[in-house]
Amino acid sequence: MLRRLFAPRPVEGIERGIPVSIVSMTDVVKSYPSAQKGGAPVVAIDGVTLEVERGDVYGIIGYSGAGKSTLVRLVNGLEKATSGSIVVNGTEITSLPERSMRAVRGDIGMIFQQFNLFNSKTVARNVAYPLEVAGRSSAEVTARVAEMLAFVGLSDKAKNYPDQLSGGQKQRVGIARALATSPSLLLADEATSALDPETTSEVLSLLARVNRELGVTIILITHEMDVIRSLATKVAVMDGGRIVERGDVFDVFSQPENAASARFVSTVVQGIPSPVEVATLKARHEGRIVTFSFRDGNASQAQVFLDLAAAGIRFELVYGGINDIRGRAFGHLTLALTGDDAAIDSVLARIATHSEVTEVSR
Amino acid sequence: MDKLIDLLPLLGEAAWETLYIVAASLLFGGIAGLFIGLGLYVTRPGSILENRFAFTVINVLVNIFRPIPFIIFIAAIQPLARAVLGTGIGNGALIFAISIGAAFGISRIVEQNLLTVSPGVIEAARAAGAGPFRIIRTVLLPEALGPLILGYTFVLIVLVDMSAVGGYIGGGGIGNFAIQYGYRQFNPAVTWAAVLVVILFVQLIQFFGNALARRIMRR
């Protein structure tokens, strides 16, 4: 008992033999029959394999129509997969009849872009709804509703109707409703896309609490890279129904490998000049324009300046930015270098051994 | 004018009869229309009990019966009324005809009002694990209640209109009174007295319908 209390808390489930993955998708395809008779079917999800581990905040990003909303609806069976396997909480759900699917949904919360609150019910009745569906006793429902409203900070709004609330408050009610039955997984479908920036950060910090304090795994769909940056631990980039890149948020942000990911990253990451900006820089500054990229705050930034100074190269900082992702930093600095061309070439070659060097213009 | 004063007790009786006929038709036709309308809504493609066959059958049935002019329908349905009620004339047969005739029209109004419920709200209920019948009972009908009340207010006024031809099959009511004592006896004052009663009914129905809907929708 004591050992259990003081031992570092293991990932929930391991000791009970539950696999670490809470959602495991393998080669999932979802296609819809064509709108026209005899037309080719529309493929929304084109062979997706995805593992979401317990405790993750897994961000899925992509442009509208990339298939991310469909993907998240496959996880709680609101959409049926055409082929492939989806295992949620140890249950293979692709072959599950609708009636059994309803029980699985009780352990998956969902929040929506448009909140989707029941306008005919009070805030308290909205939060109570999933509990009533689950057949809890009325005493249990009352206690749990009070607890959830306190958690999202809306105890005083229990008797109000949704149309009397602000957007941020509505989404907090949505979160309370989604978590009422203590699910282990929360699906967030563009949960902050209808909110202003201030309310967005309020809802994001609530979701961070949900993950940290309640241990709820979150799958987060968004087209806003900023949401991924502030909340997600892992990210998958979707394009044309496929996952084109995935991994640790820091890795994808600091070194995107796919063109679509790079476009998303550039919307929030400061420091890499666009081609238009390069032209402006070139007109404004003499010499060669070179971008140095640094990851994880290693010593290489200082080394770059030492190397340049040692070679007698004059340099001027013309563009750049340092980004912080959950305590890890990376950055891009663009310098205009003037001096002997051969000397610049040799010093760039030396710097390239410890830092990333991109000559954007000469 | 003296004639009208003599007829006032009959007018009062006819007014009560109209209320009775309309109320009974609303009960039977309204409930039948609610179920047919729900059927249309839940079986349509993409809905919670999607069923192309059932939807087509209900849809075609509604489209067949709804456009029949009521004065013809009332005659056409008479054999069925005779088979079910034992008589093809009188207020009973009239209520029978109105209930069936109105049910198909009501079903369209119900369907339209249910379609105003946001699909996202239905999806939220599904995501919470609710089945189709629970969704109908606890989400769909409560969410559409305000518009449904306005729809049924409209229906109630249509029923007053339909009940006016009751005299053709020996039914009573305000329409029969106007035809029998006003039109056939060349007494426009009597006809207009009946018109005033109908206007009063319609105003009252609309007033209470609006008030109730406003209360439900809290605006």
PDB file of C-alpha atoms in Angstrom, chain A residues 248 250-251 295-296 323-330:
ATOM      1  CA  ASP A 248       6.597  14.892 -31.203  1.00  0.00           C
ATOM      2  CA  PHE A 250       8.734  19.942 -30.950  1.00  0.00           C
ATOM      3  CA  ASP A 251      10.213  17.865 -33.778  1.00  0.00           C
ATOM      4  CA  ARG A 295      17.344  23.500 -31.821  1.00  0.00           C
ATOM      5  CA  ASP A 296      16.991  22.844 -28.114  1.00  0.00           C
ATOM      6  CA  ASN A 323      10.288  29.773 -30.374  1.00  0.00           C
ATOM      7  CA  ASP A 324       9.407  27.934 -27.231  1.00  0.00           C
ATOM      8  CA  ILE A 325       7.474  24.659 -27.342  1.00  0.00           C
ATOM      9  CA  ARG A 326       6.647  23.345 -23.894  1.00  0.00           C
ATOM     10  CA  GLY A 327       9.930  24.467 -22.434  1.00  0.00           C
ATOM     11  CA  ARG A 328      12.136  23.514 -25.392  1.00  0.00           C
ATOM     12  CA  ALA A 329      13.442  26.271 -27.629  1.00  0.00           C
ATOM     13  CA  PHE A 330      14.403  26.453 -31.265  1.00  0.00           C
TER      14      PHE A 330
END
